[in-house]
Amino acid sequence: MTNEPSEAQIAVHWREEAYYPPTAKFIAQANAADPDILERFSEPNFPECFKEYADLLSWDKYWHTTLDTTDPPFWKWFVGGRLNACYNCVDRHLTTSRNRAALIWVPEPESEQTSAITYQELYRRVNEFAALLRDFGGVRTGDRVTFHLPMVPELPVSMLACARLGVIHSEVFGGFSGAACGGRVADSGSNILVTMDGYYRNGELVDHKVKADEAVATARELGHEVDKVLVWRRHPNSYASKSPMVEGRDFFIDDLLPDFRGAVVEPVSMPAEAPLFLMYTSGTTGRPKGCQHSTGGYLAYVAGTSKYYQDIHPEDTYWCAADIGWITGHSYIVYGPLALGTTSVLYEGVPTYPDPGRLWRIAERLGVNIFHTAPTTIRMLRKVGPDESAKYRYRFKHMTTVGEPIEPEVWRWYHDVVGKGEAAIVDTWWQTETGGFLGSTLPALQPMKPGSCGPGVLGIYPVIYDEDGETIEAGSDRAGNICIRNPWPGIFQTIWGQPERFVDIYYSKYNRRNSTDWQDWPYFAGDGAVQAADGYFRILGRVDDVINVAGHRLGTKELESAALTVNEIAEAAAVPVMDEVRGRAVEMYVALKPGLSAGAGIEAKVSEAIVREIGKIARPKSVWIVTDMPKTRSGKIMRRVIAGISNFTDVGDVTTLANPEIVDDIRHHVQSEKLTRGEVPRDLSPQEAEEIKSFGRAE
Ligand code: PRX
């Protein structure tokens, strides 16, 4: 630890925002309009309150223990219960809603037909693919299968097919590189990789299968062999990739499926505690973390929060415009909405393709009445098409913002312009690890406040601690580390294969006693936050070494190790820089090996290495070559100093550095170049300034 001020000492000042009440029309139809629900989920009723969520599901066998805390923090929910997630999302809706659209898929090219997949059709597709995975792929209950799939219906079909078999799926975001996918294949021990030949992005049919070859090669370097690569084709019978199919390893799924026509696979009855899927995310060290989510607890939690917070009714047309490759898509495109038997819309492409009106055209055409997206998309649409939504006659009753803090100004635009002043908004704060929402207003019962997510959601009791574990009181205007005092059904079970790291990262900081009392094991979320006197939380961002770019978590260590794959680079440091649209962008600082001088496209090499190792989302905004990094006497790179330079803010006290003289050199070099490029600095808000000042503090 350093001598930096702790979060507890940081005073935060901002204007209190006015409340926005939900409309009477919204309240009249809301799933959670009766204030009794708040009482039912109050602390004295914990953990039994979560029975209300679990009862939304169909159980093969009812559980005997709601929460088992005998082995903290490895909580077990609904112990003794058995169920199948696919049965709950598909089969059980056949009796009442066979012909309702489960999914509506919108391809990116407007010349291609939008397709509605009914629950009956989904049932057929899932069964056939499950039979293929089992009989051709040879997978068994408990095995892992990795997907590297874009936003096509084949992705939920593949997820549900695995769930039907009790096979653990691990979807890697389609935009991630082959190397990143390969690392996750090896870590999860998947023998099968499911991919697609290509998909549309920004008007282009992207070659995607080529990444599967890279993934298999990376996994091999890590000592793991992939037996089969199963390839969906974007247009059946027509191959969109230049990458050759490897004999005996690669197979077109559309060639194999006719053998399984009409197959029926019995859903495997799984213990509530069986893992349903892995979702990898970035953390404080290089190795990605495979967050392991359970079957019963997770499904109950996403069904319950989808009902009360997304206000989903079966007859709604619900559209979450996130990517299923992230947790948001797993919980709130696939599992939550389908468990409730509603219609969930999937869009393949870029929100602004071919023009900034695209999303609103889709919403109007399909009659979407619930809309869900991230601040990055909202900021972008506000910038490039502020008047577009007014041209379309859709009506949203409810909208969500998720993934990053949203600026009050942007929130108001979302409310007034996109929501036409009618939609109730929820700003949902949560994480890959948490399975579902942690902080949000309950849309019919609690007023909205721009920039604040709201109080803890039903059954979640957050608290803000300072570095010493003392509670920071609501209304004190002081920031600290937000934690959740209690377990909840959606919490991940462990980091795949790394249980010690799980305990260490999320629980060791504030664990008080090694007891089996859950009260001694608060969950450390890794976010800074402030609680206003009304109990609403404002999330300030990560306190660890994670940079949130357009709602995607990128670990500084991952970025730095990618940069170090470039031969000339001796040292690398990644820092966030404020970005008008993406919230934060990445800037890389690199020092060359002795004797080498800048030039010869080193910046481009570093960028390419990052795109190759992680993916395009991580491409740095700038790469700065420096003669040396600012370091502490013990040799640690002071990221907050270079972050301050990149953001034109105060770099703080540098007198304790081993090489304070370097700071002015770097500042001069970087800032004059930025000004030449027209990157005019803007004033940072107090929270933003604080984030920069404390960046890298967790190390
Ligand atoms: O810093 C918080 C931010 O996103 C992080 C979680 O990222 P990820 O695991 O990728 O999950 C994103 C989808 C839930 C959090 O630690 N974050 C998420 N939602 C919000 C948020 N920050 C502010 N407001 C939010 N609503």
XYZ file of C-alpha atoms and ligand atoms in Angstrom:
725
model
C 0.000 0.000 0.000
C 1.037 3.575 -0.507
C 0.628 6.799 1.417
C -2.209 7.813 -0.853
C -5.287 9.217 0.869
C -7.768 6.419 1.461
C -11.191 6.575 -0.145
C -12.533 7.333 3.286
C -10.709 10.628 3.387
C -11.996 11.717 0.039
C -14.824 14.206 0.162
C -17.085 14.225 -2.853
C -19.168 17.208 -3.800
C -21.832 17.456 -6.391
C -25.195 18.958 -6.865
C -28.070 16.810 -5.649
C -30.276 15.948 -8.597
C -34.059 16.248 -8.582
C -36.217 13.115 -8.439
C -38.253 11.911 -11.390
C -41.355 9.965 -10.396
C -42.599 7.127 -12.616
C -45.842 7.840 -14.489
C -49.221 6.698 -13.184
C -49.640 4.684 -16.369
C -46.449 2.767 -15.703
C -47.350 2.132 -12.076
C -50.788 0.862 -13.016
C -49.340 -2.070 -14.936
C -46.088 -2.696 -13.026
C -45.151 -6.085 -11.599
C -43.890 -4.446 -8.420
C -46.427 -1.757 -7.602
C -47.387 -2.999 -4.155
C -45.111 -1.529 -1.459
C -45.504 -4.727 0.582
C -42.757 -6.177 -1.566
C -40.222 -3.964 0.226
C -41.284 -5.446 3.529
C -41.171 -9.000 2.182
C -37.512 -8.498 1.181
C -36.459 -6.603 4.288
C -33.522 -7.875 6.309
C -35.459 -9.825 8.968
C -36.920 -11.912 6.126
C -33.511 -12.864 4.714
C -32.767 -15.420 3.269
C -36.290 -16.844 2.965
C -37.396 -13.792 0.963
C -35.654 -15.293 -2.056
C -38.187 -18.101 -2.104
C -40.327 -15.603 -3.999
C -37.771 -15.616 -6.841
C -37.195 -19.364 -6.783
C -40.940 -19.935 -6.968
C -40.954 -18.301 -10.391
C -39.193 -21.444 -11.639
C -40.362 -25.009 -12.213
C -38.430 -27.378 -9.965
C -38.101 -31.128 -10.502
C -37.501 -31.385 -6.790
C -38.108 -28.616 -4.272
C -35.145 -27.583 -2.081
C -34.917 -28.248 1.630
C -32.463 -25.470 2.649
C -32.751 -21.968 1.223
C -29.208 -20.920 2.131
C -26.379 -23.083 3.437
C -23.524 -21.018 4.888
C -21.445 -23.805 6.418
C -18.456 -23.239 4.109
C -18.122 -19.464 3.708
C -17.872 -17.717 1.343
C -18.916 -20.670 -0.818
C -22.620 -20.082 -0.288
C -25.121 -22.687 -1.424
C -28.630 -21.683 -2.425
C -31.745 -23.831 -2.657
C -29.892 -26.906 -1.487
C -31.543 -30.217 -2.286
C -33.461 -28.672 -5.193
C -33.184 -29.970 -8.754
C -34.137 -28.285 -12.007
C -33.111 -27.784 -15.601
C -32.455 -24.260 -16.885
C -33.387 -25.069 -20.491
C -36.657 -26.667 -19.421
C -37.432 -23.488 -17.486
C -36.633 -21.197 -20.412
C -38.227 -23.251 -23.182
C -40.240 -26.424 -22.521
C -42.497 -25.117 -19.815
C -43.769 -22.300 -22.036
C -44.943 -24.686 -24.757
C -48.321 -25.379 -23.182
C -49.377 -21.740 -23.029
C -47.155 -19.910 -25.490
C -45.987 -22.372 -28.135
C -46.523 -19.834 -30.911
C -45.249 -16.729 -29.140
C -41.916 -15.429 -30.406
C -39.209 -16.329 -27.903
C -36.570 -14.498 -29.922
C -36.814 -11.971 -32.704
C -33.569 -11.726 -34.575
C -32.669 -8.609 -36.540
C -29.720 -9.124 -38.919
C -27.549 -6.088 -39.480
C -28.172 -5.761 -43.258
C -31.609 -4.230 -43.668
C -32.029 -6.222 -46.858
C -32.106 -9.433 -44.801
C -35.336 -10.638 -43.217
C -35.958 -10.211 -39.512
C -36.934 -13.617 -38.122
C -39.191 -14.568 -35.236
C -38.365 -17.822 -33.496
C -41.340 -19.166 -31.561
C -40.962 -21.134 -28.349
C -41.900 -24.244 -30.354
C -39.208 -23.547 -32.948
C -36.675 -22.754 -30.238
C -37.531 -26.078 -28.594
C -36.827 -27.905 -31.866
C -33.547 -26.128 -32.538
C -32.287 -26.561 -29.004
C -33.129 -30.253 -28.920
C -31.467 -30.941 -32.240
C -28.300 -29.112 -31.298
C -28.245 -30.758 -27.867
C -28.459 -34.154 -29.568
C -25.608 -33.165 -31.887
C -23.430 -31.979 -29.014
C -24.063 -35.154 -27.074
C -23.949 -37.769 -29.821
C -21.496 -36.227 -32.252
C -19.551 -34.018 -29.865
C -19.433 -36.614 -27.112
C -19.990 -34.091 -24.326
C -21.277 -35.206 -20.959
C -22.891 -33.465 -18.001
C -20.293 -31.308 -16.247
C -18.050 -30.875 -19.321
C -17.256 -27.380 -20.552
C -17.904 -26.115 -24.072
C -16.574 -22.755 -25.257
C -18.493 -20.593 -27.730
C -17.033 -17.745 -29.684
C -20.261 -16.568 -31.236
C -21.610 -13.233 -32.444
C -25.160 -11.906 -31.957
C -27.057 -14.567 -33.848
C -29.856 -16.865 -32.622
C -27.430 -19.776 -32.785
C -25.850 -18.352 -29.623
C -28.902 -18.704 -27.317
C -29.667 -22.007 -29.042
C -26.165 -23.260 -28.176
C -26.399 -21.983 -24.592
C -29.763 -23.625 -24.012
C -28.599 -26.877 -25.634
C -25.722 -27.050 -23.146
C -28.041 -26.174 -20.272
C -30.337 -28.987 -21.368
C -27.460 -31.448 -21.063
C -26.070 -30.034 -17.839
C -22.970 -29.025 -19.808
C -21.255 -25.812 -18.665
C -21.061 -23.224 -21.425
C -18.471 -20.495 -21.646
C -19.225 -17.832 -24.226
C -16.357 -15.549 -25.190
C -17.452 -12.161 -26.592
C -17.288 -12.390 -30.407
C -15.195 -9.227 -30.638
C -12.409 -10.745 -28.552
C -9.375 -11.980 -30.425
C -8.602 -15.615 -31.210
C -5.769 -15.516 -28.686
C -8.058 -14.257 -25.908
C -10.559 -16.976 -26.797
C -7.829 -19.634 -26.768
C -6.736 -18.616 -23.283
C -10.282 -19.097 -22.049
C -10.678 -22.407 -23.894
C -7.575 -23.714 -22.133
C -8.504 -22.316 -18.719
C -11.957 -23.901 -18.836
C -10.636 -27.170 -20.299
C -13.131 -27.171 -23.186
C -12.625 -29.887 -25.785
C -15.140 -28.330 -28.121
C -15.170 -24.834 -29.538
C -18.371 -23.630 -31.216
C -17.950 -20.727 -33.597
C -19.413 -19.140 -36.733
C -17.853 -18.543 -40.121
C -18.680 -14.843 -40.225
C -21.110 -12.137 -39.181
C -22.074 -8.611 -40.155
C -20.537 -5.646 -38.487
C -20.757 -2.132 -39.879
C -21.838 -3.400 -43.260
C -19.074 -5.936 -43.635
C -19.215 -9.702 -43.449
C -16.386 -10.247 -40.981
C -14.287 -13.422 -41.243
C -14.686 -14.958 -37.806
C -13.679 -18.611 -38.263
C -10.068 -17.514 -38.632
C -10.107 -16.662 -34.932
C -10.975 -20.265 -34.099
C -7.707 -21.382 -35.679
C -5.828 -18.867 -33.539
C -7.762 -19.961 -30.465
C -6.892 -23.619 -31.002
C -3.223 -22.690 -31.517
C -3.136 -20.560 -28.359
C -4.811 -23.310 -26.334
C -2.212 -25.751 -27.645
C 0.619 -23.448 -26.556
C -0.986 -23.534 -23.139
C -0.990 -27.326 -23.210
C -4.629 -27.865 -24.065
C -5.930 -29.682 -27.169
C -9.282 -28.863 -28.754
C -10.860 -31.956 -30.336
C -13.576 -30.394 -32.427
C -14.435 -27.005 -33.819
C -18.135 -26.836 -34.674
C -18.900 -24.084 -37.153
C -22.314 -22.512 -37.630
C -22.622 -20.845 -41.016
C -24.117 -17.353 -41.152
C -25.730 -18.362 -44.427
C -26.138 -22.161 -44.379
C -24.360 -23.877 -47.284
C -22.250 -20.871 -48.083
C -18.931 -20.465 -46.311
C -17.982 -16.887 -45.440
C -14.428 -17.484 -44.209
C -11.107 -17.813 -45.980
C -9.792 -20.105 -43.274
C -9.678 -23.709 -44.479
C -11.667 -26.328 -42.583
C -9.285 -28.707 -40.833
C -10.047 -32.323 -41.731
C -11.257 -34.307 -38.735
C -11.368 -31.244 -36.484
C -13.682 -28.682 -38.082
C -17.300 -29.461 -38.943
C -20.151 -27.416 -40.379
C -23.091 -27.678 -38.034
C -25.611 -27.245 -40.834
C -24.098 -30.334 -42.532
C -24.498 -32.406 -39.365
C -27.914 -31.237 -38.186
C -30.039 -33.232 -40.672
C -28.921 -36.393 -38.838
C -30.580 -35.054 -35.713
C -33.832 -33.814 -37.224
C -36.670 -34.201 -34.753
C -34.382 -35.494 -31.993
C -35.670 -35.017 -28.467
C -33.213 -34.821 -25.603
C -34.589 -35.186 -22.107
C -33.558 -32.179 -20.015
C -31.063 -33.395 -17.417
C -32.307 -32.687 -13.917
C -29.458 -30.793 -12.259
C -28.788 -29.951 -8.623
C -29.496 -26.265 -7.917
C -25.802 -25.895 -7.115
C -24.511 -27.331 -10.423
C -22.618 -24.746 -12.497
C -24.617 -23.415 -15.438
C -21.950 -21.370 -17.188
C -18.629 -19.569 -16.930
C -18.206 -15.932 -17.861
C -14.650 -14.666 -18.012
C -13.802 -11.195 -16.858
C -10.757 -9.061 -16.218
C -9.258 -8.581 -12.845
C -6.252 -7.184 -11.109
C -3.829 -9.744 -12.457
C -3.269 -10.994 -15.957
C -5.034 -14.336 -15.771
C -8.722 -13.853 -16.642
C -11.222 -14.989 -14.106
C -13.828 -17.573 -15.094
C -16.808 -16.556 -12.984
C -18.790 -19.710 -12.271
C -22.551 -19.223 -12.051
C -24.980 -21.718 -10.574
C -28.145 -23.192 -12.051
C -30.839 -22.678 -9.397
C -29.659 -19.558 -7.586
C -28.646 -17.747 -10.768
C -31.798 -18.569 -12.699
C -34.033 -17.642 -9.765
C -32.199 -14.350 -9.352
C -32.321 -13.295 -13.002
C -35.972 -14.349 -13.297
C -36.925 -12.362 -10.181
C -35.001 -9.236 -11.103
C -36.265 -9.416 -14.715
C -39.796 -9.493 -13.386
C -39.586 -6.672 -10.865
C -36.794 -4.447 -12.199
C -37.152 -4.969 -15.949
C -40.924 -5.120 -15.438
C -41.174 -7.938 -17.966
C -44.581 -9.458 -18.620
C -44.914 -12.353 -21.088
C -46.759 -10.137 -23.590
C -44.037 -7.446 -23.675
C -41.520 -7.055 -26.472
C -38.283 -6.629 -24.653
C -35.035 -5.512 -26.224
C -31.705 -5.466 -24.490
C -29.287 -4.127 -27.073
C -26.215 -5.506 -25.276
C -24.132 -8.406 -26.542
C -24.817 -11.891 -25.222
C -21.031 -12.228 -24.990
C -21.240 -10.204 -21.763
C -23.035 -11.024 -18.535
C -25.770 -8.503 -19.360
C -26.746 -10.579 -22.351
C -26.668 -13.879 -20.481
C -28.855 -12.594 -17.662
C -31.057 -10.060 -19.384
C -31.311 -11.172 -23.024
C -31.412 -14.931 -22.574
C -31.996 -16.470 -19.153
C -34.141 -13.870 -17.322
C -36.511 -12.919 -20.154
C -36.913 -16.487 -21.442
C -37.518 -17.850 -17.946
C -40.467 -15.426 -17.833
C -41.695 -16.532 -21.272
C -41.481 -13.159 -22.963
C -40.220 -12.085 -26.398
C -36.566 -11.037 -26.432
C -35.090 -9.140 -29.375
C -31.552 -9.804 -30.664
C -29.788 -7.390 -33.000
C -26.692 -8.505 -34.864
C -24.952 -5.268 -35.606
C -23.758 -1.788 -34.798
C -26.317 0.640 -33.292
C -25.546 3.352 -35.831
C -25.509 1.166 -38.935
C -26.418 2.245 -41.557
C -27.515 5.488 -39.850
C -28.224 6.794 -36.345
C -31.940 5.990 -36.653
C -31.421 2.242 -36.863
C -32.303 1.324 -33.279
C -35.470 3.404 -33.329
C -36.542 1.876 -36.636
C -36.183 -1.563 -35.107
C -38.095 -0.475 -31.990
C -40.925 1.001 -34.056
C -41.123 -1.957 -36.416
C -41.184 -4.611 -33.699
C -43.254 -2.684 -31.174
C -40.518 -2.860 -28.551
C -41.840 -1.503 -25.259
C -38.877 -2.234 -22.940
C -35.422 -1.047 -23.972
C -32.069 -1.691 -22.332
C -28.636 -0.322 -23.239
C -25.393 1.180 -21.921
C -24.331 4.804 -21.370
C -21.761 4.487 -24.169
C -24.479 3.815 -26.717
C -26.655 6.572 -25.279
C -23.778 9.069 -25.436
C -22.987 8.058 -28.984
C -26.580 8.378 -30.190
C -26.905 11.716 -28.448
C -23.843 12.887 -30.316
C -24.534 11.568 -33.793
C -28.340 11.504 -33.927
C -29.873 13.710 -31.250
C -33.111 14.170 -33.195
C -33.460 10.703 -34.685
C -35.648 9.061 -32.073
C -38.342 11.730 -32.451
C -38.858 10.567 -36.027
C -40.073 7.125 -34.978
C -43.345 6.195 -33.331
C -42.192 3.596 -30.837
C -43.275 3.894 -27.195
C -41.121 2.595 -24.380
C -42.711 2.003 -21.002
C -39.367 1.159 -19.412
C -35.689 1.689 -20.151
C -32.441 0.507 -18.542
C -28.952 1.915 -18.414
C -26.179 -0.431 -17.337
C -22.460 -0.926 -17.211
C -20.958 2.471 -16.440
C -21.818 5.579 -14.502
C -24.150 7.772 -16.541
C -23.752 11.534 -16.433
C -26.962 13.300 -15.270
C -27.067 15.304 -18.529
C -26.953 12.142 -20.579
C -29.551 10.529 -18.316
C -31.915 13.446 -18.930
C -31.500 13.133 -22.678
C -32.252 9.407 -22.422
C -35.365 10.166 -20.372
C -36.711 13.148 -22.295
C -35.738 12.275 -25.850
C -35.331 8.485 -26.156
C -37.972 7.710 -23.523
C -40.180 10.584 -24.731
C -40.676 11.557 -21.104
C -42.827 8.456 -20.527
C -40.504 5.577 -19.801
C -39.491 4.621 -16.288
C -35.683 4.331 -16.172
C -33.605 1.973 -14.075
C -29.865 2.603 -13.720
C -28.736 -0.886 -12.763
C -25.400 -1.306 -11.035
C -23.960 -4.812 -10.960
C -21.092 -6.972 -12.266
C -20.150 -10.153 -14.108
C -19.601 -11.752 -10.722
C -22.974 -10.827 -9.285
C -25.210 -12.558 -11.835
C -27.849 -9.836 -11.645
C -28.615 -6.367 -10.365
C -27.266 -5.078 -7.053
C -28.342 -1.458 -7.052
C -31.357 0.092 -8.790
C -34.604 1.859 -8.084
C -37.661 -0.375 -8.090
C -39.346 1.215 -11.079
C -42.920 1.716 -9.853
C -42.128 2.351 -6.224
C -38.968 4.404 -5.980
C -38.386 7.663 -7.872
C -35.455 7.943 -10.260
C -32.511 10.251 -9.616
C -30.166 10.957 -12.542
C -26.616 9.725 -11.956
C -27.510 7.494 -9.001
C -28.373 3.850 -9.395
C -30.660 3.950 -6.379
C -30.689 1.852 -3.212
C -29.746 -1.817 -2.991
C -32.238 -3.966 -4.903
C -34.670 -6.316 -3.131
C -32.815 -8.558 -0.696
C -29.445 -6.804 -1.219
C -28.043 -4.810 1.679
C -25.075 -2.701 0.542
C -22.742 -0.799 2.815
C -19.819 1.554 2.209
C -16.665 0.869 4.200
C -13.539 2.914 4.489
C -10.133 1.258 4.168
C -10.270 0.177 7.803
C -13.665 -1.425 7.577
C -15.503 1.398 9.316
C -18.924 2.172 7.896
C -19.238 5.435 6.006
C -22.662 6.784 6.798
C -25.229 7.815 4.214
C -25.277 11.545 3.657
C -21.721 12.061 4.879
C -20.525 13.080 1.402
C -17.604 10.714 1.749
C -16.721 7.985 -0.702
C -15.560 4.501 0.136
C -15.654 0.910 -1.008
C -19.132 -0.395 -1.668
C -19.725 -3.910 -0.348
C -22.729 -6.170 -0.055
C -23.276 -7.376 3.469
C -25.197 -10.520 2.576
C -25.083 -13.433 0.117
C -27.757 -13.544 -2.613
C -28.770 -16.274 -5.061
C -27.153 -14.723 -8.159
C -23.642 -14.397 -6.699
C -21.019 -16.431 -8.560
C -19.848 -19.577 -6.854
C -16.119 -19.294 -7.377
C -13.443 -18.447 -9.924
C -13.155 -21.527 -12.090
C -10.165 -23.511 -10.847
C -8.963 -20.741 -8.508
C -10.954 -20.900 -5.253
C -8.207 -19.197 -3.213
C -8.198 -16.253 -5.559
C -11.984 -16.051 -5.240
C -11.757 -15.711 -1.461
C -8.802 -13.408 -1.667
C -10.185 -10.880 -4.160
C -13.778 -10.639 -3.013
C -13.829 -11.490 0.673
C -10.466 -11.224 2.400
C -10.450 -7.432 2.575
C -13.392 -7.102 4.939
C -13.752 -10.594 6.351
C -13.935 -10.133 10.091
C -13.931 -13.583 11.623
C -13.552 -16.979 10.120
C -17.085 -17.877 11.196
C -20.000 -19.469 9.388
C -22.072 -16.382 10.050
C -22.694 -14.660 6.722
C -22.595 -11.311 8.515
C -18.818 -11.711 8.812
C -18.292 -12.048 5.049
C -19.169 -8.879 3.158
C -18.656 -9.065 -0.606
C -16.095 -6.500 -1.817
C -17.289 -5.238 -5.202
C -14.192 -3.237 -6.182
C -16.172 -0.054 -6.868
C -15.956 3.296 -5.148
C -19.313 4.780 -4.165
C -21.068 7.453 -2.158
C -24.443 7.134 -0.470
C -26.713 10.170 -0.287
C -28.910 10.845 2.719
C -31.880 9.270 0.896
C -30.022 5.950 0.699
C -29.318 6.160 -3.028
C -25.843 5.133 -4.187
C -23.747 6.899 -6.717
C -21.139 4.553 -8.197
C -17.820 6.245 -8.892
C -16.023 3.474 -10.763
C -13.429 0.818 -10.132
C -10.949 1.076 -7.289
C -8.771 -1.680 -8.754
C -6.659 -1.728 -11.894
C -9.513 -2.102 -14.264
C -10.340 0.392 -16.987
C -14.006 0.473 -17.994
C -14.010 1.184 -21.734
C -17.506 1.528 -23.173
C -18.771 -0.719 -20.397
C -16.108 -3.373 -20.980
C -13.693 -4.230 -18.235
C -10.069 -4.259 -19.315
C -7.370 -5.161 -16.827
C -4.252 -2.990 -16.914
C -2.187 -6.150 -16.553
C -3.776 -7.731 -19.612
C -3.096 -4.612 -21.674
C 0.458 -4.378 -20.406
C 1.271 -8.026 -21.037
C -0.069 -7.680 -24.567
C 2.228 -4.658 -25.126
C 5.163 -6.629 -23.781
C 4.770 -9.221 -26.531
C 6.357 -6.580 -28.791
C 10.029 -7.350 -28.876
C 11.284 -3.820 -28.440
C 9.233 -3.069 -25.322
C 10.843 -3.264 -21.901
C 8.072 -1.791 -19.757
C 4.448 -0.859 -20.282
C 1.756 0.908 -18.296
C -1.923 1.315 -19.173
C -3.987 4.245 -17.917
C -7.527 5.534 -18.518
C -8.228 8.778 -20.297
C -11.629 10.472 -20.293
C -13.512 9.953 -23.523
C -16.631 11.792 -24.588
C -18.393 8.712 -25.943
C -16.755 5.615 -24.527
C -16.501 6.961 -20.978
C -12.864 5.959 -20.726
C -10.298 5.074 -23.361
C -6.934 3.379 -22.882
C -3.584 5.110 -23.260
C -0.407 3.059 -23.185
C 2.957 4.259 -22.007
C 5.901 2.135 -23.097
C 9.635 2.245 -22.477
C 11.973 0.584 -24.960
C 14.729 -1.893 -24.252
C 18.171 -0.316 -23.746
C 19.908 0.811 -26.890
C 16.730 1.051 -28.969
C 15.295 4.316 -30.143
C 11.737 5.277 -31.001
C 10.509 5.083 -34.540
C 9.926 2.246 -36.948
C 6.227 2.093 -36.112
C 6.568 0.913 -32.544
C 3.302 2.614 -31.588
C 1.484 0.680 -34.296
C 3.107 -2.562 -33.203
C 1.894 -2.038 -29.646
C -1.640 -1.288 -30.840
C -1.666 -4.337 -33.068
C -0.381 -6.552 -30.279
C -3.205 -5.400 -28.020
C -5.815 -6.002 -30.712
C -4.306 -9.439 -31.381
C -4.132 -10.493 -27.739
C -7.385 -8.966 -26.493
C -9.510 -7.565 -29.311
C -10.429 -4.346 -31.067
C -12.305 -2.933 -28.075
C -8.978 -2.603 -26.287
C -7.180 -0.666 -29.036
C -5.379 2.202 -27.271
C -6.255 5.773 -28.157
C -2.541 6.643 -28.003
C 0.738 4.888 -27.370
C 3.396 7.102 -25.797
C 7.039 6.104 -25.922
C 8.900 7.366 -22.873
C 12.523 7.086 -21.852
C 11.538 5.909 -18.385
C 8.408 5.471 -16.256
C 7.806 7.417 -13.054
C 8.587 4.918 -10.309
C 8.519 4.581 -6.564
C 11.783 3.830 -4.796
C 10.755 0.199 -4.701
C 10.493 0.233 -8.502
C 6.704 0.286 -8.932
C 5.330 2.262 -11.856
C 3.165 5.118 -10.573
C 0.239 4.852 -12.915
C -1.610 7.722 -11.239
C 1.146 10.097 -12.319
C 0.939 9.211 -15.988
C -2.854 9.031 -15.761
C -2.749 12.624 -14.490
C -0.587 13.648 -17.428
C -2.868 11.964 -19.955
C -5.902 13.703 -18.477
C -4.232 17.115 -17.947
C -4.892 16.932 -14.210
C -2.757 17.428 -11.195
C -0.277 14.565 -10.861
C -0.178 14.909 -7.097
C 2.889 14.664 -4.959
C 5.837 13.293 -6.917
C 8.592 14.042 -4.443
C 8.632 10.471 -3.180
C 9.412 9.099 -6.638
C 12.784 7.595 -7.382
C 12.959 9.698 -10.552
C 10.777 12.819 -10.100
C 12.572 14.649 -12.918
C 11.026 12.342 -15.502
C 7.529 13.665 -14.812
C 8.088 17.026 -16.485
C 9.721 15.411 -19.506
C 6.785 13.093 -20.022
C 4.255 15.833 -19.416
C 5.854 18.110 -21.949
C 6.127 15.384 -24.580
C 2.606 14.027 -24.174
C 0.636 17.174 -23.568
C 2.210 19.208 -26.338
C 1.562 16.391 -28.792
C -2.050 16.123 -27.615
C -2.584 19.862 -28.052
C -1.101 19.673 -31.533
C -3.602 16.956 -32.361
C -6.440 19.103 -31.093
C -7.178 16.891 -28.093
C -8.333 19.803 -26.016
C -8.561 18.923 -22.341
C -11.879 19.399 -20.615
C -12.444 20.041 -16.932
C -12.979 16.849 -15.005
C -15.779 16.463 -12.494
C -14.602 15.952 -8.894
C -15.323 12.210 -9.131
C -13.393 11.872 -12.385
C -10.456 13.789 -10.965
C -10.518 11.512 -7.956
C -10.556 8.402 -10.114
C -7.438 9.573 -11.936
C -5.701 10.630 -8.752
C -6.195 7.249 -7.161
C -5.629 5.130 -10.252
C -3.484 2.131 -9.511
C -3.963 2.646 -5.812
C -5.033 -0.969 -5.263
C -1.566 -2.260 -6.029
O -17.596 -0.341 -12.113
C -18.872 -0.926 -12.197
C -19.417 -0.728 -13.591
O -19.082 -1.894 -14.321
C -18.391 -2.829 -13.479
C -18.817 -4.222 -13.814
O -18.480 -4.515 -15.134
P -18.876 -5.902 -15.765
O -18.493 -7.002 -14.848
O -18.340 -5.931 -17.136
O -20.448 -5.898 -15.809
C -21.098 -4.964 -16.613
C -22.574 -5.277 -16.633
C -23.206 -5.370 -15.317
C -18.788 -2.435 -12.090
O -17.852 -2.884 -11.141
N -20.870 -0.569 -13.600
C -21.786 -1.501 -13.936
N -23.023 -0.983 -13.893
C -22.901 0.307 -13.492
C -21.529 0.562 -13.298
N -21.084 1.763 -12.884
C -21.996 2.715 -12.640
N -23.314 2.550 -12.818
C -23.832 1.374 -13.248
N -25.139 1.236 -13.445
